[in-house]
Coordinates of C-alpha atoms in Angstrom, one line a residue:
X4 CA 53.9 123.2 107.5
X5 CA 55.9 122.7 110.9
X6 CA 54.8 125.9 112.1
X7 CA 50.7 125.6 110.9
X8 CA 50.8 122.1 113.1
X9 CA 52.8 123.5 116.2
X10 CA 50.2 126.4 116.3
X11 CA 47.3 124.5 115.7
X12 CA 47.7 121.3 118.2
X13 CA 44.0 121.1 118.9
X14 CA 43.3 119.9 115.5
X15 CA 46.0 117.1 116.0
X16 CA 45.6 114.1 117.6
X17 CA 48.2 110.6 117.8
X18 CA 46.7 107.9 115.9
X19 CA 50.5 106.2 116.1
X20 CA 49.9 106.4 119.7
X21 CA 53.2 107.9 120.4
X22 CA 52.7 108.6 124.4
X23 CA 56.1 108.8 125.2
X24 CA 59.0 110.1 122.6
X25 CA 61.3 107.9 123.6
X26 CA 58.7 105.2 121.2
X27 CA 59.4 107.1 118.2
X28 CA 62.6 106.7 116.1
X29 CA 61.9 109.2 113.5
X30 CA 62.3 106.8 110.9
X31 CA 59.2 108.7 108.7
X32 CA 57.6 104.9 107.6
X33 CA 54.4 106.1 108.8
X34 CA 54.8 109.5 106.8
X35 CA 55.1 107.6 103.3
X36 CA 52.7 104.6 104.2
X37 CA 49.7 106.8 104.4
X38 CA 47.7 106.8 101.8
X39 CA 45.6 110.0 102.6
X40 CA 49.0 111.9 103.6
X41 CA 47.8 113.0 106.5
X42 CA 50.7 112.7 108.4
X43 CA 53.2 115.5 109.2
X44 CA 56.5 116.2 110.9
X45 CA 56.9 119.1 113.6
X46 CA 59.9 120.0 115.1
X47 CA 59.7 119.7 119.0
X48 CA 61.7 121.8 121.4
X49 CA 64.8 119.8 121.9
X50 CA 65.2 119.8 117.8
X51 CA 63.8 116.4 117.1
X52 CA 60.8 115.5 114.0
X53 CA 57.8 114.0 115.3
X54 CA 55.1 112.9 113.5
X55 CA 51.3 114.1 114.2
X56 CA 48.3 113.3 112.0
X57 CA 45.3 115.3 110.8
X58 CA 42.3 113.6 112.2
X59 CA 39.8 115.4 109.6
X60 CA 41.7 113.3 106.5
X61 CA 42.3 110.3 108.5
X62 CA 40.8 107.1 107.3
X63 CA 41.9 105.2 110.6
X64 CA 43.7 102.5 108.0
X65 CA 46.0 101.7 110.6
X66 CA 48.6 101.2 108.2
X67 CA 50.8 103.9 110.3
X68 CA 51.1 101.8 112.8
X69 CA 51.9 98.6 110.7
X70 CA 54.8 100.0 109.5
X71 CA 56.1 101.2 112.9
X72 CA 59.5 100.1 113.6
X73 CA 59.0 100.1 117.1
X74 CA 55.6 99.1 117.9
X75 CA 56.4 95.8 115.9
X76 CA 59.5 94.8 116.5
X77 CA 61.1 91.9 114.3
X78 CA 63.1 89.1 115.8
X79 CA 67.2 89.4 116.3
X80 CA 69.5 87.8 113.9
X81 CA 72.7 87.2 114.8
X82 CA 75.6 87.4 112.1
X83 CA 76.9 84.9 109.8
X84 CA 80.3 85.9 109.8
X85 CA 82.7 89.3 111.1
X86 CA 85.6 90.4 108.8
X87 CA 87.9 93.3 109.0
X88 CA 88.1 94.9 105.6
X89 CA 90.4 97.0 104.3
X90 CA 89.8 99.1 100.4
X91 CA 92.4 98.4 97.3
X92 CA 91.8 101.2 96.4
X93 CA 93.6 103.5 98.4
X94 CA 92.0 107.0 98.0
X95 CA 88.3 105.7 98.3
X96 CA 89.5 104.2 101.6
X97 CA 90.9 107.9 102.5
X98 CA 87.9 109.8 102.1
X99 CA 86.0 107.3 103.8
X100 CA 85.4 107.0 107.6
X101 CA 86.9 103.6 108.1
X102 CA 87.9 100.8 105.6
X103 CA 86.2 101.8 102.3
X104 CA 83.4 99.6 102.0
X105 CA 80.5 101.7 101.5
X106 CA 81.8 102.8 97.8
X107 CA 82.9 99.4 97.0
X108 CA 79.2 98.1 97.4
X109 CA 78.0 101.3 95.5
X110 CA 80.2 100.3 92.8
X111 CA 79.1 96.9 92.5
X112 CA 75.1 97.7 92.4
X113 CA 75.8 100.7 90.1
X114 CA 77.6 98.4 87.8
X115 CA 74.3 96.4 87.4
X116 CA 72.6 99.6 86.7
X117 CA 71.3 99.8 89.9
X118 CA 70.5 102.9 92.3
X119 CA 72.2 104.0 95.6
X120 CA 70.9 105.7 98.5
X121 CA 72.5 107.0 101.3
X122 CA 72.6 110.3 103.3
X123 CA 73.8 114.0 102.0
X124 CA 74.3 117.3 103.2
X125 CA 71.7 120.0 101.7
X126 CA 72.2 123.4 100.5
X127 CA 72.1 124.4 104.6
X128 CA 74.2 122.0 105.6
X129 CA 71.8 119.5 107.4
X130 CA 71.6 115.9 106.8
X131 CA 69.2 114.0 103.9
X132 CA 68.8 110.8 102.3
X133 CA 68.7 111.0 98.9
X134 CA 69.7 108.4 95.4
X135 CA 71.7 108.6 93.1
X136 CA 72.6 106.7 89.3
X137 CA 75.9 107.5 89.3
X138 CA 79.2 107.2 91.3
X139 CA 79.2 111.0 91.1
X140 CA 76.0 111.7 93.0
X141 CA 77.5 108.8 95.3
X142 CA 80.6 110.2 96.4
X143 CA 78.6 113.1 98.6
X144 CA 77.1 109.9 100.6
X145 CA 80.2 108.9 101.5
X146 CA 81.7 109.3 104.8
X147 CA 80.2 109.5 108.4
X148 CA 77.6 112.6 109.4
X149 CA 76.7 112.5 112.9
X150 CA 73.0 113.2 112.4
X151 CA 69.8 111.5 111.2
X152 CA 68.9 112.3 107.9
X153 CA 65.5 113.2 107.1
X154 CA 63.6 110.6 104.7
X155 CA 62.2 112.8 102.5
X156 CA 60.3 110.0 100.1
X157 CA 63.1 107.9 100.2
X158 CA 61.3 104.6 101.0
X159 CA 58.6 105.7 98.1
X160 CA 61.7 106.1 96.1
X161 CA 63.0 103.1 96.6
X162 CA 59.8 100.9 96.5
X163 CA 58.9 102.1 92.9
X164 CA 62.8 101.6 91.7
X165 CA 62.4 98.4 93.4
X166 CA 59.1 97.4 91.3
X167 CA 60.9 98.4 88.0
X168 CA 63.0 95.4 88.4
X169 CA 66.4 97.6 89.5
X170 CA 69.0 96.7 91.7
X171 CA 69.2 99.1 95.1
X172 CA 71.3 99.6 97.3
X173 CA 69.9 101.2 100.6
X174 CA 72.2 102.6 103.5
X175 CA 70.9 104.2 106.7
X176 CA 70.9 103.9 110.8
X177 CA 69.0 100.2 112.0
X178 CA 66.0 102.4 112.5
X179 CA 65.8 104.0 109.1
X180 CA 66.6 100.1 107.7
X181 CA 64.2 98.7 110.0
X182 CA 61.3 101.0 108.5
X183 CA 62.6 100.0 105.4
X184 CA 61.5 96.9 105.5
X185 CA 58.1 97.6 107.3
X186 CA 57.1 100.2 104.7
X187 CA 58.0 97.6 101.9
X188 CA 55.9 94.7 104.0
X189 CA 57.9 92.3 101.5
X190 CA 61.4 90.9 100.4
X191 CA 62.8 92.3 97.4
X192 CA 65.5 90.0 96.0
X193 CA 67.3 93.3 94.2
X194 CA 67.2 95.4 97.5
X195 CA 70.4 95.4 99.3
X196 CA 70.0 97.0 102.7
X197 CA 73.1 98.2 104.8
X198 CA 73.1 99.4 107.8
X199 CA 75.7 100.7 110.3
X200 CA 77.0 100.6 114.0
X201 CA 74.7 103.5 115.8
X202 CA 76.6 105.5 118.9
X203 CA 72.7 107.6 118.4
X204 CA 72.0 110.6 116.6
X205 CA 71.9 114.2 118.4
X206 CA 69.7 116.8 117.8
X207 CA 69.5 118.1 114.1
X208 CA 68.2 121.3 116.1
X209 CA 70.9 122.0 118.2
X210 CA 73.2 121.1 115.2
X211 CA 71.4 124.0 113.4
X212 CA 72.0 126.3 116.4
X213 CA 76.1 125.1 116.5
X214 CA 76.7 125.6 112.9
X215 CA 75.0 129.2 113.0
X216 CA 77.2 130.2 116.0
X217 CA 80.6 128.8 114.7
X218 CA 80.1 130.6 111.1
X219 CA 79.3 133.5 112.8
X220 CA 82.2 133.6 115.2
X221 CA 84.6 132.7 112.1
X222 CA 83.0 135.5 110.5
X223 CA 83.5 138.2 113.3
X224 CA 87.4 137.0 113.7
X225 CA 87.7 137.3 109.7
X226 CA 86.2 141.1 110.2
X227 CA 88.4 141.8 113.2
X228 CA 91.5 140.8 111.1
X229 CA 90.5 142.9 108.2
X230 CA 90.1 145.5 110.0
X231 CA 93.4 146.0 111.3
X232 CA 94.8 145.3 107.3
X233 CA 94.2 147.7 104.5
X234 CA 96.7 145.6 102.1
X235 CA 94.8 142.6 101.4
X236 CA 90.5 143.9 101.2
X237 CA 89.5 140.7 100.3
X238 CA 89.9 140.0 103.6
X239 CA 86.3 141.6 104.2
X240 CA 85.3 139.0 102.5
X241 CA 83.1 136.5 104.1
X242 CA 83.1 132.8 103.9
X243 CA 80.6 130.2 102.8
X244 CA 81.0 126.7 104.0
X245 CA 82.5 124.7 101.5
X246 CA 82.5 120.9 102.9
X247 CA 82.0 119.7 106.3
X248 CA 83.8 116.4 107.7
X249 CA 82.7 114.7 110.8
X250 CA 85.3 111.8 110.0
X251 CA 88.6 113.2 108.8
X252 CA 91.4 111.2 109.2
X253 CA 94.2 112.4 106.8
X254 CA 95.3 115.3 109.0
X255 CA 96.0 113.3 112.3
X256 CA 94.9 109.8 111.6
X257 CA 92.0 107.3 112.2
X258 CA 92.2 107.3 115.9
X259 CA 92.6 111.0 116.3
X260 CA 90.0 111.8 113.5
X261 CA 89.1 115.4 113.3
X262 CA 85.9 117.7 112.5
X263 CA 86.4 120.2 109.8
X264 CA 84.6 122.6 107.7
X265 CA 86.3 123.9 105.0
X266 CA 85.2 127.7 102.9
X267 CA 85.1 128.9 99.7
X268 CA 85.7 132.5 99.3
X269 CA 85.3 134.9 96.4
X270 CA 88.6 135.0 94.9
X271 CA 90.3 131.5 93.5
X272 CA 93.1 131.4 95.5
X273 CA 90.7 131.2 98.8
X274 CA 89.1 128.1 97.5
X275 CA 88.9 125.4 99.6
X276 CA 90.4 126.8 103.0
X277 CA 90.3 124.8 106.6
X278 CA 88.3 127.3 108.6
X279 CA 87.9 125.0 111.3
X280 CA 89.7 121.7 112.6
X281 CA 89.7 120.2 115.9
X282 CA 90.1 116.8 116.9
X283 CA 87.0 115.2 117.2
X284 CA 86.6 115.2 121.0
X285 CA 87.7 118.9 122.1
X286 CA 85.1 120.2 119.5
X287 CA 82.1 121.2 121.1
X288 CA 79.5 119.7 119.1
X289 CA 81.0 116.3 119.0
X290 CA 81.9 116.0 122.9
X291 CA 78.3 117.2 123.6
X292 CA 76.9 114.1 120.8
X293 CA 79.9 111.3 122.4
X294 CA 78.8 112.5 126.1
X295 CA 75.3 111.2 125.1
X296 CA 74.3 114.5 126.1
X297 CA 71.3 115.2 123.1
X298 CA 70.6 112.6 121.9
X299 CA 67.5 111.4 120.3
X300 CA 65.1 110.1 123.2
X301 CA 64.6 106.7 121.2
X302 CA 68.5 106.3 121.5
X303 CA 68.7 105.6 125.0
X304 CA 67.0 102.5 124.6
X305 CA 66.9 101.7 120.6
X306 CA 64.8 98.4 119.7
X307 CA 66.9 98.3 116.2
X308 CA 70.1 97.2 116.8
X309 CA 72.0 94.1 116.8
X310 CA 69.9 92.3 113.9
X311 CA 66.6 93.7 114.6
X312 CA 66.4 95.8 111.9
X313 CA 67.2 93.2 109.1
X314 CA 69.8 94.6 107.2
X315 CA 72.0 92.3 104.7
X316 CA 75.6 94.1 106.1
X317 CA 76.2 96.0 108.6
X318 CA 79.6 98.2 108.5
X319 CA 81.3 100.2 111.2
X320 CA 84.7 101.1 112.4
X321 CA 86.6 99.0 113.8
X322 CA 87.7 99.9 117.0
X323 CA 90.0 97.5 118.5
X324 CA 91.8 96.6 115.4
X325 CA 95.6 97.5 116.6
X326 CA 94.7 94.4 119.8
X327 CA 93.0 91.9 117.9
X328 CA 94.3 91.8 114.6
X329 CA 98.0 94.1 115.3
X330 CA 99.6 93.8 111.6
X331 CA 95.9 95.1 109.8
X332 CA 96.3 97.9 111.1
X333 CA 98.3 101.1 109.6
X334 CA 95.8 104.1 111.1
X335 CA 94.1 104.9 107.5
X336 CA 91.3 103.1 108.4
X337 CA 89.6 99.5 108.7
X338 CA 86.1 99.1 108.7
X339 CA 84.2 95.9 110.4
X340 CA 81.3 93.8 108.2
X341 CA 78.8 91.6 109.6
X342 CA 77.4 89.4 106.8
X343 CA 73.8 89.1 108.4
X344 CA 72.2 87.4 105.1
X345 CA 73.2 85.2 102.4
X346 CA 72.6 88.1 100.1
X347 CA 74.6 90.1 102.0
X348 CA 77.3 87.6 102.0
X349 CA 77.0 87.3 97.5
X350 CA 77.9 90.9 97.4
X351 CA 80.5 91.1 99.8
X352 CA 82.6 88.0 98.3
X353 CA 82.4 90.1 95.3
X354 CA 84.5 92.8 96.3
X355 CA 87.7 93.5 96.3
X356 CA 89.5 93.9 99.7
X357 CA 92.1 92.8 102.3
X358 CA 89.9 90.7 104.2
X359 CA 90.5 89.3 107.8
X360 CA 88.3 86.9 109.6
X361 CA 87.3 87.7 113.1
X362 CA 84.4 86.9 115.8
X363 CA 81.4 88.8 117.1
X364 CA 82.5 87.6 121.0
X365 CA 86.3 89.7 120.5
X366 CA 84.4 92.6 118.5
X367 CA 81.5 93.4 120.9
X368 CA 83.6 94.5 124.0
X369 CA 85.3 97.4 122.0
X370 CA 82.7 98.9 119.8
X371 CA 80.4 101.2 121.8
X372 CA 78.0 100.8 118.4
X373 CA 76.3 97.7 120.1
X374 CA 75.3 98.9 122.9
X375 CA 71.1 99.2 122.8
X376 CA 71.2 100.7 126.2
X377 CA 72.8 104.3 126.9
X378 CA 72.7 105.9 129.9
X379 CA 70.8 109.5 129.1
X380 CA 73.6 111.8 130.5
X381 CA 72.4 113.2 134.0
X382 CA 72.9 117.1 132.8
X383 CA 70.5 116.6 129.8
X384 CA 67.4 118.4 131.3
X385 CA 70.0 121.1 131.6
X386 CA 71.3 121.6 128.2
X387 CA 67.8 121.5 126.6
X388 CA 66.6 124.0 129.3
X389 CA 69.1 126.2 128.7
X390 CA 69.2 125.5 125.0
X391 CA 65.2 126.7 125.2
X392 CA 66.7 130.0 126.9
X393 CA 68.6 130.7 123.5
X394 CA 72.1 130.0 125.4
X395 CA 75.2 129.4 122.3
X396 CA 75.6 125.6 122.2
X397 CA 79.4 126.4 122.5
X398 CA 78.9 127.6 126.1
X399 CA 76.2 125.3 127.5
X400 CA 78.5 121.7 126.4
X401 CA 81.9 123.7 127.8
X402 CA 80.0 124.5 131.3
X403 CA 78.3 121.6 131.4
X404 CA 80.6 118.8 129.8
X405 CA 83.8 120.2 131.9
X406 CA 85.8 117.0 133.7
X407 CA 87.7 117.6 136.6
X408 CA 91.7 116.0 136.1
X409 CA 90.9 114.2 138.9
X410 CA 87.8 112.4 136.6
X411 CA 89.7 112.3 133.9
X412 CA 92.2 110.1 135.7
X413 CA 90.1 107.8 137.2
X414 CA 88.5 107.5 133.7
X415 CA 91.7 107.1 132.0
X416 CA 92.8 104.3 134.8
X417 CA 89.5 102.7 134.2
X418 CA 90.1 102.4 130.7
X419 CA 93.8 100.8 130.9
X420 CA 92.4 98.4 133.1
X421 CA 89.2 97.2 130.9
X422 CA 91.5 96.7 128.1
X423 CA 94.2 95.2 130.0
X424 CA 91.5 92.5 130.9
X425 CA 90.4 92.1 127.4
X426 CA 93.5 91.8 126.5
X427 CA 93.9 89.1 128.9
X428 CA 91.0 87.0 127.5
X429 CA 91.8 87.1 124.1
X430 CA 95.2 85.3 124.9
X431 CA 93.4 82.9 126.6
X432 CA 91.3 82.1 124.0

């Protein structure tokens, strides 16, 4: 489908009126309002979906643009309360990102017979939302991916499991909750909506591009190894990617998290083997998505955060812990709520955690999540031009992403004194 609309633009035209990209989230509410289904996704040249609509089975409903996220934006609501929260139950808190409390709230709608959706890794490796019944199908959703997942018909999905009377719980980015609740046009007293902290999503293009390269170049040091051993043949053996982690914290800790992608190979004794593990900022892929470097274009400027988008909770990291609240933290992760509804606030008071008490002013400062401005990163028409070339993503963030030690001082001075100063006012206070 991507590939009949690319090559046959003159057929196309915007009824959502998207003129510039950077007014277009990717959310897909205007893909599963339509009622003619006339709307379609194409993949532009930087990696990103966009959505384009088929004039000859339009109806002109307008309903696209009802449901637009970002051509109607709803009003801010601040918080009702901040809490550090930390999972009893020590290995769900493990193989999360932070403090556990995405599968506690699964639990707790599950247990009502209720349905959980949240984003998965497909048979390639990219990113999806999809539901699941059972804590089984859960545990996949379960940790941070650094990419958007596509909808698929996950707001049909949950509209009609919504309609039956069951409980849902939906997790996403403020844009996918914000077109949530613009597709549903209503409040569902049995829809829980969660949303997160957003640094931004990169490119699920160049991500595809990354992966490809770094199997491959696992691949040609496996053969080069093999090749120079006749003892052991299964060395000629190739991998297949068995799990990746954006978010893993039991090799070096929470604040030295690292990216790995583990393999399965043919014979048993191969299962489950690191192929790759860096700390999260010298891997390329990850310093090119924290420099801010591909980004989506809505990112720079997002229109969802901080209580725009609705959401009952919101959950993050949180960053800052070991100043504000010292003796909570023991580096295996503590994840930050906001209680933005009463509803939201029900739930949470039903789970069980360590719980501390905290405030959105000391919170703010240290979590780069609320930012809704980011700077697009001034070597971005670069990468993508280069990208576009067919240049490895490897080399283009290593050339373009390298910091000169005297940079990285002044950086590193500039940090020490901001939270020095932060510091500072918190003793005040």
């Amino acid at each position: 489908i991507h590939e009949r609309l690319v090559g046959s633009e003159m057929c196309i035209r915007d009824r959502i009126n998207i003129v510039e990209k950077r007014q277009c989230c990717g959310c897909t509410a205007c893909v599963q309002k339509c009622p003619k289904h006339c709307i379609f996704l194409y993949e532009d040249g930087e990696g990103f979906l966009y959505p384009k609509i088929d004039i000859n089975n339009c109806i002109d409903c307008g309903l696209c643009e009802k449901v637009c996220p970002f051509q109607d934006c709803d009003k801010s609501l601040l918080p009702l309360e901040v809490w550090a929260v930390k999972n009893r139950n020590e290995p769900d808190r493990m193989h999360s990102s932070s403090g556990g409390v995405f599968i506690a709230l699964a639990r707790e709608v599950l247990a009502l017979d209720g349905v959980v959706f949240g984003a998965v890794f497909d048979e390639n490796y990219e990113v999806k939302m999809a539901y699941s019944e059972t804590l089984e199908g859960v545990r996949p959703m379960m940790g941070s991916k650094y990419l958007q997942a596509r909808m698929e018909t996950a707001y049909v999905d949950a509209e009609r499991f919504l309609k039956q009377g069951r409980h849902v719980l939906f997790s996403g980015a403020p844009c996918q909750i914000a077109g949530l609740h613009k597709y549903l046009r209503k409040d569902y007293p049995n829809l829980l909506s969660v949303d997160f902290l957003c640094h931004g999503v990169p490119s699920p293009g160049v991500w595809r591009r990354y992966l490809k390269e770094t199997m491959s170049d696992l691949q040609s040091a496996r053969r080069a190894v093999a090749g120079k051993n006749t003892v052991f043949p299964s060395l000629n053996v190739m991998p297949t990617i068995a799990g990746i982690e954006f978010r893993d914290k039991t090799l070096h800790g929470r604040k030295k998290y690292g990216f790995i992608v583990r393999g399965k190979f043919a014979l048993k004794a191969e299962q489950n083997t690191v192929l790759l593990s860096d700390i999260h900022n010298e891997n390329p892929f990850m310093r090119g998505f924290l420099f801010d470097i591909y980004l989506r274009p809505s990112c720079y400027r997002c229109k969802c955060k901080n209580g725009v988008s609705h959401s009952d909770l919101t959950i993050a990291d949180f960053w800052g812990i070991d100043e504000l609240i010292p003796d909570f933290d023991d580096d295996k992760g503590v994840g930050m709520v906001l209680i933005n509804t009463e509803k939201g606030k029900h739930i949470f008071e039903r789970l069980s955690m360590e719980v501390r008490l905290s405030v959105l002013s000391d919170v703010m400062p240290l979590n780069g999540g609320f930012k809704e401005c980011r700077k697009p990163h001034p070597k971005r028409a670069f990468f993508f031009q280069r990208f576009a070339a067919g240049e490895a993503v490897n080399s283009i963030v290593k050339d373009l992403l390298h910091v000169p030690l005297w940079q990285r001082v002044v950086r590193w001075i500039e940090r020490m004194l901001k939270c020095f100063l932060h510091k500072s006012r918190i003793k005040k206070t």
